[in-house]
Amino acid sequence: MSAEKLATQLREAIVEGRLVPNQRLVETDIAEEYGASRGNVRIALSELTTEGLIERIRHRGARVRAVSIEEAVEIIEVRSAVESLCASKAAAKASDAQIEQLQAIGTTMSEAVSTGALDIYAEQNRRLHALIIDISGQATAADTIRRLRGQAVRHQFRLSAREGRPAVSLPQHLKIIDAITDRDSQAASAAMHDHLSSVAEAIAESE
């Protein structure tokens, strides 16, 4: 198994709770379980360490990093500032084709909520945020968001699976899409800020 594919599978296992906070990650065990070389295991663990999902303890090896609710809220608040900038830039730069992509994602998200397809909703949620960042053309912001998202992603995954949460976040996402469609940078920034503030509040309330 390649290092890239292994990193993806380990990331998913951490996000979904199959690998739990503070769990030790032994290179030989991972290599055997996933059919990867020790070299690729080291590369994958190094990538996830950079993302903040794993930490290395001197003389004790690697383990899944535990992110407290307080830290997760702080991370989301920082993301809010950066992603609000991206939404503003996206509203100013989006092409007609890109706006159609955003609207198509919004339609799929609405259908997913109406049918209770939470996995599809979560996937489209990720696509929406990624597309807005891509449209914004803010490379530094994109790198910052990628690292921040990784650190709080387990809390967000649990939040997204909470009953009724997609029905709350859907109108927020649609408001972001509408603002970009209208090419209203100020409204897009405000809508993104409101959405991620809602995420931070919901995570804080789960304590």
Tab-separated table of N, CA and C in Angstrom, residues 40-168:
chain	number	residue	atom	x	y	z
A	40	ASN	N	6.726	3.270	4.153
A	40	ASN	CA	5.488	3.981	3.846
A	40	ASN	C	4.699	4.301	5.108
A	41	VAL	N	4.805	3.442	6.125
A	41	VAL	CA	4.151	3.725	7.400
A	41	VAL	C	4.741	4.994	8.009
A	42	ARG	N	6.067	5.102	7.980
A	42	ARG	CA	6.724	6.286	8.545
A	42	ARG	C	6.301	7.556	7.799
A	43	ILE	N	6.218	7.458	6.473
A	43	ILE	CA	5.818	8.622	5.666
A	43	ILE	C	4.387	9.029	6.010
A	44	ALA	N	3.484	8.043	6.111
A	44	ALA	CA	2.083	8.321	6.422
A	44	ALA	C	1.941	8.953	7.807
A	45	LEU	N	2.658	8.394	8.782
A	45	LEU	CA	2.589	8.931	10.144
A	45	LEU	C	3.154	10.348	10.199
A	46	SER	N	4.188	10.592	9.421
A	46	SER	CA	4.773	11.935	9.373
A	46	SER	C	3.778	12.940	8.803
A	47	GLU	N	3.056	12.537	7.758
A	47	GLU	CA	2.050	13.421	7.155
A	47	GLU	C	0.932	13.741	8.155
A	48	LEU	N	0.470	12.726	8.863
A	48	LEU	CA	-0.613	12.929	9.817
A	48	LEU	C	-0.139	13.710	11.042
A	49	THR	N	1.147	13.616	11.348
A	49	THR	CA	1.702	14.436	12.426
A	49	THR	C	1.677	15.899	12.027
A	50	THR	N	2.031	16.175	10.774
A	50	THR	CA	1.993	17.552	10.257
A	50	THR	C	0.579	18.109	10.303
A	51	GLU	N	-0.412	17.244	10.049
A	51	GLU	CA	-1.814	17.676	10.058
A	51	GLU	C	-2.364	17.854	11.473
A	52	GLY	N	-1.609	17.390	12.470
A	52	GLY	CA	-2.067	17.536	13.846
A	52	GLY	C	-2.947	16.403	14.330
A	53	LEU	N	-3.057	15.326	13.543
A	53	LEU	CA	-3.878	14.190	13.948
A	53	LEU	C	-3.107	13.217	14.838
A	54	ILE	N	-1.796	13.210	14.683
A	54	ILE	CA	-0.926	12.302	15.419
A	54	ILE	C	0.173	13.127	16.091
A	55	GLU	N	0.643	12.648	17.223
A	55	GLU	CA	1.784	13.291	17.877
A	55	GLU	C	2.819	12.229	18.189
A	56	ARG	N	4.067	12.634	18.174
A	56	ARG	CA	5.163	11.718	18.489
A	56	ARG	C	5.711	12.065	19.865
A	57	ILE	N	5.787	11.075	20.736
A	57	ILE	CA	6.291	11.251	22.095
A	57	ILE	C	7.698	10.657	22.167
A	58	ARG	N	8.628	11.439	22.666
A	58	ARG	CA	10.022	10.988	22.736
A	58	ARG	C	10.135	9.663	23.496
A	59	HIS	N	10.796	8.704	22.860
A	59	HIS	CA	11.050	7.365	23.415
A	59	HIS	C	9.775	6.521	23.541
A	60	ARG	N	8.638	7.054	23.075
A	60	ARG	CA	7.387	6.281	23.198
A	60	ARG	C	6.673	6.100	21.862
A	61	GLY	N	7.156	6.715	20.820
A	61	GLY	CA	6.567	6.532	19.502
A	61	GLY	C	5.395	7.456	19.228
A	62	ALA	N	4.539	7.036	18.290
A	62	ALA	CA	3.424	7.867	17.840
A	62	ALA	C	2.121	7.451	18.523
A	63	ARG	N	1.232	8.405	18.667
A	63	ARG	CA	-0.109	8.112	19.183
A	63	ARG	C	-1.092	9.111	18.601
A	64	VAL	N	-2.365	8.748	18.619
A	64	VAL	CA	-3.421	9.638	18.135
A	64	VAL	C	-3.507	10.838	19.081
A	65	ARG	N	-3.450	12.033	18.508
A	65	ARG	CA	-3.459	13.228	19.342
A	65	ARG	C	-4.861	13.496	19.879
A	66	ALA	N	-4.938	13.767	21.170
A	66	ALA	CA	-6.217	14.099	21.805
A	66	ALA	C	-6.442	15.603	21.713
A	67	VAL	N	-7.542	15.996	21.099
A	67	VAL	CA	-7.900	17.414	20.977
A	67	VAL	C	-9.109	17.667	21.858
A	68	SER	N	-8.951	18.527	22.845
A	68	SER	CA	-10.055	18.821	23.761
A	68	SER	C	-11.139	19.613	23.053
A	69	ILE	N	-12.317	19.650	23.652
A	69	ILE	CA	-13.406	20.445	23.099
A	69	ILE	C	-13.010	21.915	23.043
A	70	GLU	N	-12.332	22.388	24.089
A	70	GLU	CA	-11.921	23.790	24.123
A	70	GLU	C	-10.983	24.119	22.965
A	71	GLU	N	-10.032	23.226	22.710
A	71	GLU	CA	-9.099	23.450	21.599
A	71	GLU	C	-9.817	23.364	20.263
A	72	ALA	N	-10.754	22.419	20.141
A	72	ALA	CA	-11.507	22.277	18.897
A	72	ALA	C	-12.303	23.544	18.596
A	73	VAL	N	-12.906	24.125	19.626
A	73	VAL	CA	-13.671	25.365	19.439
A	73	VAL	C	-12.741	26.482	18.981
A	74	GLU	N	-11.581	26.583	19.605
A	74	GLU	CA	-10.614	27.620	19.226
A	74	GLU	C	-10.172	27.446	17.774
A	75	ILE	N	-9.957	26.208	17.369
A	75	ILE	CA	-9.545	25.924	15.991
A	75	ILE	C	-10.631	26.352	15.013
A	76	ILE	N	-11.886	26.030	15.324
A	76	ILE	CA	-12.996	26.417	14.446
A	76	ILE	C	-13.105	27.933	14.354
A	77	GLU	N	-12.854	28.629	15.456
A	77	GLU	CA	-12.929	30.094	15.451
A	77	GLU	C	-11.854	30.693	14.545
A	78	VAL	N	-10.665	30.106	14.562
A	78	VAL	CA	-9.607	30.582	13.664
A	78	VAL	C	-9.973	30.268	12.217
A	79	ARG	N	-10.484	29.057	11.999
A	79	ARG	CA	-10.936	28.698	10.648
A	79	ARG	C	-11.997	29.658	10.140
A	80	SER	N	-12.870	30.090	11.034
A	80	SER	CA	-13.940	31.003	10.642
A	80	SER	C	-13.376	32.273	10.026
A	81	ALA	N	-12.344	32.815	10.660
A	81	ALA	CA	-11.736	34.044	10.139
A	81	ALA	C	-11.130	33.818	8.756
A	82	VAL	N	-10.430	32.687	8.601
A	82	VAL	CA	-9.744	32.424	7.336
A	82	VAL	C	-10.735	32.048	6.237
A	83	GLU	N	-11.701	31.188	6.559
A	83	GLU	CA	-12.664	30.764	5.531
A	83	GLU	C	-13.628	31.887	5.154
A	84	SER	N	-13.867	32.808	6.062
A	84	SER	CA	-14.691	33.966	5.711
A	84	SER	C	-13.994	34.796	4.642
A	85	LEU	N	-12.683	34.924	4.772
A	85	LEU	CA	-11.896	35.611	3.744
A	85	LEU	C	-12.015	34.884	2.412
A	86	CYS	N	-11.897	33.558	2.454
A	86	CYS	CA	-11.998	32.767	1.222
A	86	CYS	C	-13.366	32.928	0.563
A	87	ALA	N	-14.424	32.939	1.370
A	87	ALA	CA	-15.775	33.096	0.822
A	87	ALA	C	-15.920	34.457	0.151
A	88	SER	N	-15.359	35.475	0.779
A	88	SER	CA	-15.394	36.818	0.206
A	88	SER	C	-14.677	36.861	-1.140
A	89	LYS	N	-13.483	36.276	-1.198
A	89	LYS	CA	-12.712	36.246	-2.441
A	89	LYS	C	-13.414	35.411	-3.507
A	90	ALA	N	-14.045	34.304	-3.078
A	90	ALA	CA	-14.745	33.437	-4.031
A	90	ALA	C	-15.910	34.176	-4.683
A	91	ALA	N	-16.618	34.991	-3.906
A	91	ALA	CA	-17.743	35.751	-4.452
A	91	ALA	C	-17.278	36.725	-5.531
A	92	ALA	N	-16.065	37.238	-5.361
A	92	ALA	CA	-15.535	38.191	-6.329
A	92	ALA	C	-14.956	37.512	-7.574
A	93	LYS	N	-14.518	36.258	-7.419
A	93	LYS	CA	-13.784	35.590	-8.499
A	93	LYS	C	-14.558	34.501	-9.225
A	94	ALA	N	-15.637	34.000	-8.651
A	94	ALA	CA	-16.308	32.810	-9.191
A	94	ALA	C	-16.783	33.010	-10.629
A	95	SER	N	-16.481	32.010	-11.464
A	95	SER	CA	-16.989	32.012	-12.838
A	95	SER	C	-18.408	31.471	-12.851
A	96	ASP	N	-19.080	31.625	-13.968
A	96	ASP	CA	-20.434	31.089	-14.091
A	96	ASP	C	-20.430	29.573	-13.890
A	97	ALA	N	-19.424	28.908	-14.438
A	97	ALA	CA	-19.338	27.447	-14.309
A	97	ALA	C	-19.130	27.044	-12.854
A	98	GLN	N	-18.306	27.783	-12.138
A	98	GLN	CA	-18.067	27.478	-10.727
A	98	GLN	C	-19.314	27.721	-9.884
A	99	ILE	N	-20.056	28.755	-10.216
A	99	ILE	CA	-21.308	29.012	-9.502
A	99	ILE	C	-22.291	27.876	-9.730
A	100	GLU	N	-22.332	27.358	-10.950
A	100	GLU	CA	-23.201	26.216	-11.240
A	100	GLU	C	-22.787	24.998	-10.415
A	101	GLN	N	-21.481	24.810	-10.224
A	101	GLN	CA	-20.989	23.704	-9.384
A	101	GLN	C	-21.461	23.879	-7.941
A	102	LEU	N	-21.343	25.087	-7.429
A	102	LEU	CA	-21.781	25.360	-6.055
A	102	LEU	C	-23.276	25.102	-5.898
A	103	GLN	N	-24.046	25.546	-6.875
A	103	GLN	CA	-25.499	25.360	-6.814
A	103	GLN	C	-25.871	23.880	-6.898
A	104	ALA	N	-25.116	23.125	-7.698
A	104	ALA	CA	-25.377	21.688	-7.812
A	104	ALA	C	-25.093	20.985	-6.486
A	105	ILE	N	-24.039	21.410	-5.813
A	105	ILE	CA	-23.731	20.847	-4.499
A	105	ILE	C	-24.850	21.179	-3.521
A	106	GLY	N	-25.331	22.411	-3.568
A	106	GLY	CA	-26.434	22.812	-2.693
A	106	GLY	C	-27.675	21.975	-2.916
A	107	THR	N	-27.979	21.684	-4.166
A	107	THR	CA	-29.144	20.849	-4.490
A	107	THR	C	-28.972	19.442	-3.937
A	108	THR	N	-27.773	18.871	-4.113
A	108	THR	CA	-27.502	17.526	-3.608
A	108	THR	C	-27.586	17.493	-2.089
A	109	MET	N	-27.084	18.535	-1.428
A	109	MET	CA	-27.152	18.600	0.033
A	109	MET	C	-28.608	18.655	0.500
A	110	SER	N	-29.418	19.431	-0.193
A	110	SER	CA	-30.839	19.531	0.168
A	110	SER	C	-31.537	18.190	0.018
A	111	GLU	N	-31.241	17.491	-1.071
A	111	GLU	CA	-31.833	16.173	-1.300
A	111	GLU	C	-31.373	15.183	-0.234
A	112	ALA	N	-30.105	15.279	0.158
A	112	ALA	CA	-29.563	14.367	1.166
A	112	ALA	C	-30.246	14.567	2.514
A	113	VAL	N	-30.518	15.813	2.874
A	113	VAL	CA	-31.214	16.086	4.132
A	113	VAL	C	-32.637	15.545	4.081
A	114	SER	N	-33.305	15.740	2.951
A	114	SER	CA	-34.706	15.304	2.836
A	114	SER	C	-34.847	13.781	2.867
A	115	THR	N	-33.801	13.076	2.444
A	115	THR	CA	-33.853	11.611	2.427
A	115	THR	C	-33.096	10.977	3.596
A	116	GLY	N	-32.467	11.806	4.421
A	116	GLY	CA	-31.726	11.285	5.569
A	116	GLY	C	-30.401	10.639	5.217
A	117	ALA	N	-29.845	10.998	4.058
A	117	ALA	CA	-28.571	10.417	3.617
A	117	ALA	C	-27.415	11.231	4.207
A	118	LEU	N	-27.092	10.963	5.465
A	118	LEU	CA	-26.099	11.766	6.173
A	118	LEU	C	-24.701	11.621	5.592
A	119	ASP	N	-24.378	10.430	5.058
A	119	ASP	CA	-23.050	10.241	4.480
A	119	ASP	C	-22.866	11.108	3.236
A	120	ILE	N	-23.922	11.186	2.418
A	120	ILE	CA	-23.862	12.020	1.220
A	120	ILE	C	-23.783	13.493	1.615
A	121	TYR	N	-24.544	13.874	2.624
A	121	TYR	CA	-24.526	15.264	3.087
A	121	TYR	C	-23.123	15.637	3.562
A	122	ALA	N	-22.499	14.768	4.338
A	122	ALA	CA	-21.161	15.047	4.864
A	122	ALA	C	-20.148	15.179	3.732
A	123	GLU	N	-20.270	14.301	2.736
A	123	GLU	CA	-19.354	14.353	1.590
A	123	GLU	C	-19.517	15.669	0.821
A	124	GLN	N	-20.766	16.069	0.589
A	124	GLN	CA	-21.026	17.310	-0.140
A	124	GLN	C	-20.616	18.532	0.676
A	125	ASN	N	-20.734	18.425	1.975
A	125	ASN	CA	-20.275	19.496	2.866
A	125	ASN	C	-18.780	19.736	2.640
A	126	ARG	N	-18.005	18.655	2.646
A	126	ARG	CA	-16.562	18.771	2.406
A	126	ARG	C	-16.278	19.342	1.023
A	127	ARG	N	-17.020	18.883	0.031
A	127	ARG	CA	-16.825	19.369	-1.335
A	127	ARG	C	-17.105	20.864	-1.433
A	128	LEU	N	-18.159	21.302	-0.759
A	128	LEU	CA	-18.537	22.713	-0.819
A	128	LEU	C	-17.424	23.597	-0.257
A	129	HIS	N	-16.962	23.265	0.938
A	129	HIS	CA	-15.915	24.076	1.557
A	129	HIS	C	-14.639	24.050	0.714
A	130	ALA	N	-14.289	22.873	0.190
A	130	ALA	CA	-13.079	22.751	-0.621
A	130	ALA	C	-13.187	23.573	-1.906
A	131	LEU	N	-14.358	23.561	-2.525
A	131	LEU	CA	-14.550	24.296	-3.776
A	131	LEU	C	-14.472	25.804	-3.538
A	132	ILE	N	-15.060	26.268	-2.452
A	132	ILE	CA	-15.005	27.702	-2.139
A	132	ILE	C	-13.558	28.141	-1.921
A	133	ILE	N	-12.797	27.317	-1.202
A	133	ILE	CA	-11.385	27.635	-0.974
A	133	ILE	C	-10.632	27.642	-2.299
A	134	ASP	N	-10.930	26.671	-3.160
A	134	ASP	CA	-10.273	26.592	-4.463
A	134	ASP	C	-10.602	27.816	-5.318
A	135	ILE	N	-11.858	28.200	-5.342
A	135	ILE	CA	-12.276	29.356	-6.139
A	135	ILE	C	-11.596	30.630	-5.637
A	136	SER	N	-11.413	30.717	-4.335
A	136	SER	CA	-10.829	31.935	-3.757
A	136	SER	C	-9.409	32.182	-4.245
A	137	GLY	N	-8.695	31.108	-4.583
A	137	GLY	CA	-7.325	31.258	-5.054
A	137	GLY	C	-6.338	31.646	-3.973
A	138	GLN	N	-6.729	31.440	-2.716
A	138	GLN	CA	-5.877	31.812	-1.586
A	138	GLN	C	-5.061	30.611	-1.123
A	139	ALA	N	-3.873	30.439	-1.680
A	139	ALA	CA	-3.063	29.256	-1.408
A	139	ALA	C	-2.638	29.166	0.059
A	140	THR	N	-2.228	30.272	0.629
A	140	THR	CA	-1.801	30.271	2.028
A	140	THR	C	-2.967	29.932	2.942
A	141	ALA	N	-4.119	30.521	2.655
A	141	ALA	CA	-5.319	30.226	3.443
A	141	ALA	C	-5.691	28.756	3.311
A	142	ALA	N	-5.583	28.211	2.109
A	142	ALA	CA	-5.939	26.807	1.877
A	142	ALA	C	-5.071	25.885	2.715
A	143	ASP	N	-3.767	26.167	2.776
A	143	ASP	CA	-2.857	25.334	3.560
A	143	ASP	C	-3.170	25.453	5.052
A	144	THR	N	-3.454	26.660	5.495
A	144	THR	CA	-3.797	26.887	6.905
A	144	THR	C	-5.062	26.136	7.284
A	145	ILE	N	-6.086	26.231	6.446
A	145	ILE	CA	-7.362	25.575	6.710
A	145	ILE	C	-7.203	24.058	6.730
A	146	ARG	N	-6.398	23.537	5.818
A	146	ARG	CA	-6.191	22.082	5.758
A	146	ARG	C	-5.623	21.572	7.080
A	147	ARG	N	-4.648	22.279	7.615
A	147	ARG	CA	-4.039	21.844	8.870
A	147	ARG	C	-4.994	22.020	10.050
A	148	LEU	N	-5.717	23.115	10.056
A	148	LEU	CA	-6.645	23.360	11.157
A	148	LEU	C	-7.807	22.365	11.128
A	149	ARG	N	-8.312	22.074	9.947
A	149	ARG	CA	-9.443	21.162	9.825
A	149	ARG	C	-9.075	19.779	10.346
A	150	GLY	N	-7.863	19.338	10.045
A	150	GLY	CA	-7.433	18.013	10.492
A	150	GLY	C	-7.460	17.886	11.998
A	151	GLN	N	-7.079	18.949	12.697
A	151	GLN	CA	-6.974	18.869	14.143
A	151	GLN	C	-8.328	18.785	14.843
A	152	ALA	N	-9.348	19.384	14.271
A	152	ALA	CA	-10.668	19.388	14.917
A	152	ALA	C	-11.663	18.471	14.226
A	153	VAL	N	-11.194	17.715	13.244
A	153	VAL	CA	-12.112	16.992	12.371
A	153	VAL	C	-12.901	15.907	13.105
A	154	ARG	N	-12.320	15.291	14.141
A	154	ARG	CA	-13.050	14.230	14.853
A	154	ARG	C	-14.285	14.802	15.546
A	155	HIS	N	-14.135	15.989	16.142
A	155	HIS	CA	-15.276	16.629	16.798
A	155	HIS	C	-16.347	17.007	15.772
A	156	GLN	N	-15.908	17.477	14.606
A	156	GLN	CA	-16.871	17.856	13.574
A	156	GLN	C	-17.585	16.629	13.020
A	157	PHE	N	-16.865	15.510	12.906
A	157	PHE	CA	-17.492	14.279	12.419
A	157	PHE	C	-18.598	13.848	13.376
A	158	ARG	N	-18.318	13.899	14.675
A	158	ARG	CA	-19.328	13.533	15.668
A	158	ARG	C	-20.510	14.489	15.616
A	159	LEU	N	-20.218	15.761	15.392
A	159	LEU	CA	-21.287	16.758	15.312
A	159	LEU	C	-22.169	16.494	14.096
A	160	SER	N	-21.556	16.182	12.959
A	160	SER	CA	-22.325	15.977	11.729
A	160	SER	C	-23.258	14.778	11.830
A	161	ALA	N	-22.884	13.817	12.702
A	161	ALA	CA	-23.711	12.616	12.878
A	161	ALA	C	-24.825	12.825	13.902
A	162	ARG	N	-24.830	13.985	14.551
A	162	ARG	CA	-25.836	14.253	15.567
A	162	ARG	C	-27.207	14.457	14.908
A	163	GLU	N	-28.217	13.850	15.471
A	163	GLU	CA	-29.563	13.934	14.902
A	163	GLU	C	-30.015	15.390	14.809
A	164	GLY	N	-30.482	15.773	13.645
A	164	GLY	CA	-31.012	17.114	13.437
A	164	GLY	C	-29.985	18.149	13.031
A	165	ARG	N	-28.685	17.835	13.162
A	165	ARG	CA	-27.661	18.832	12.839
A	165	ARG	C	-27.651	19.221	11.357
A	166	PRO	N	-27.741	18.272	10.405
A	166	PRO	CA	-27.755	18.675	8.995
A	166	PRO	C	-28.886	19.650	8.657
A	167	ALA	N	-30.040	19.485	9.285
A	167	ALA	CA	-31.159	20.399	9.022
A	167	ALA	C	-30.852	21.811	9.510
A	168	VAL	N	-29.977	21.910	10.509
A	168	VAL	CA	-29.560	23.224	11.018
A	168	VAL	C	-28.525	23.845	10.089
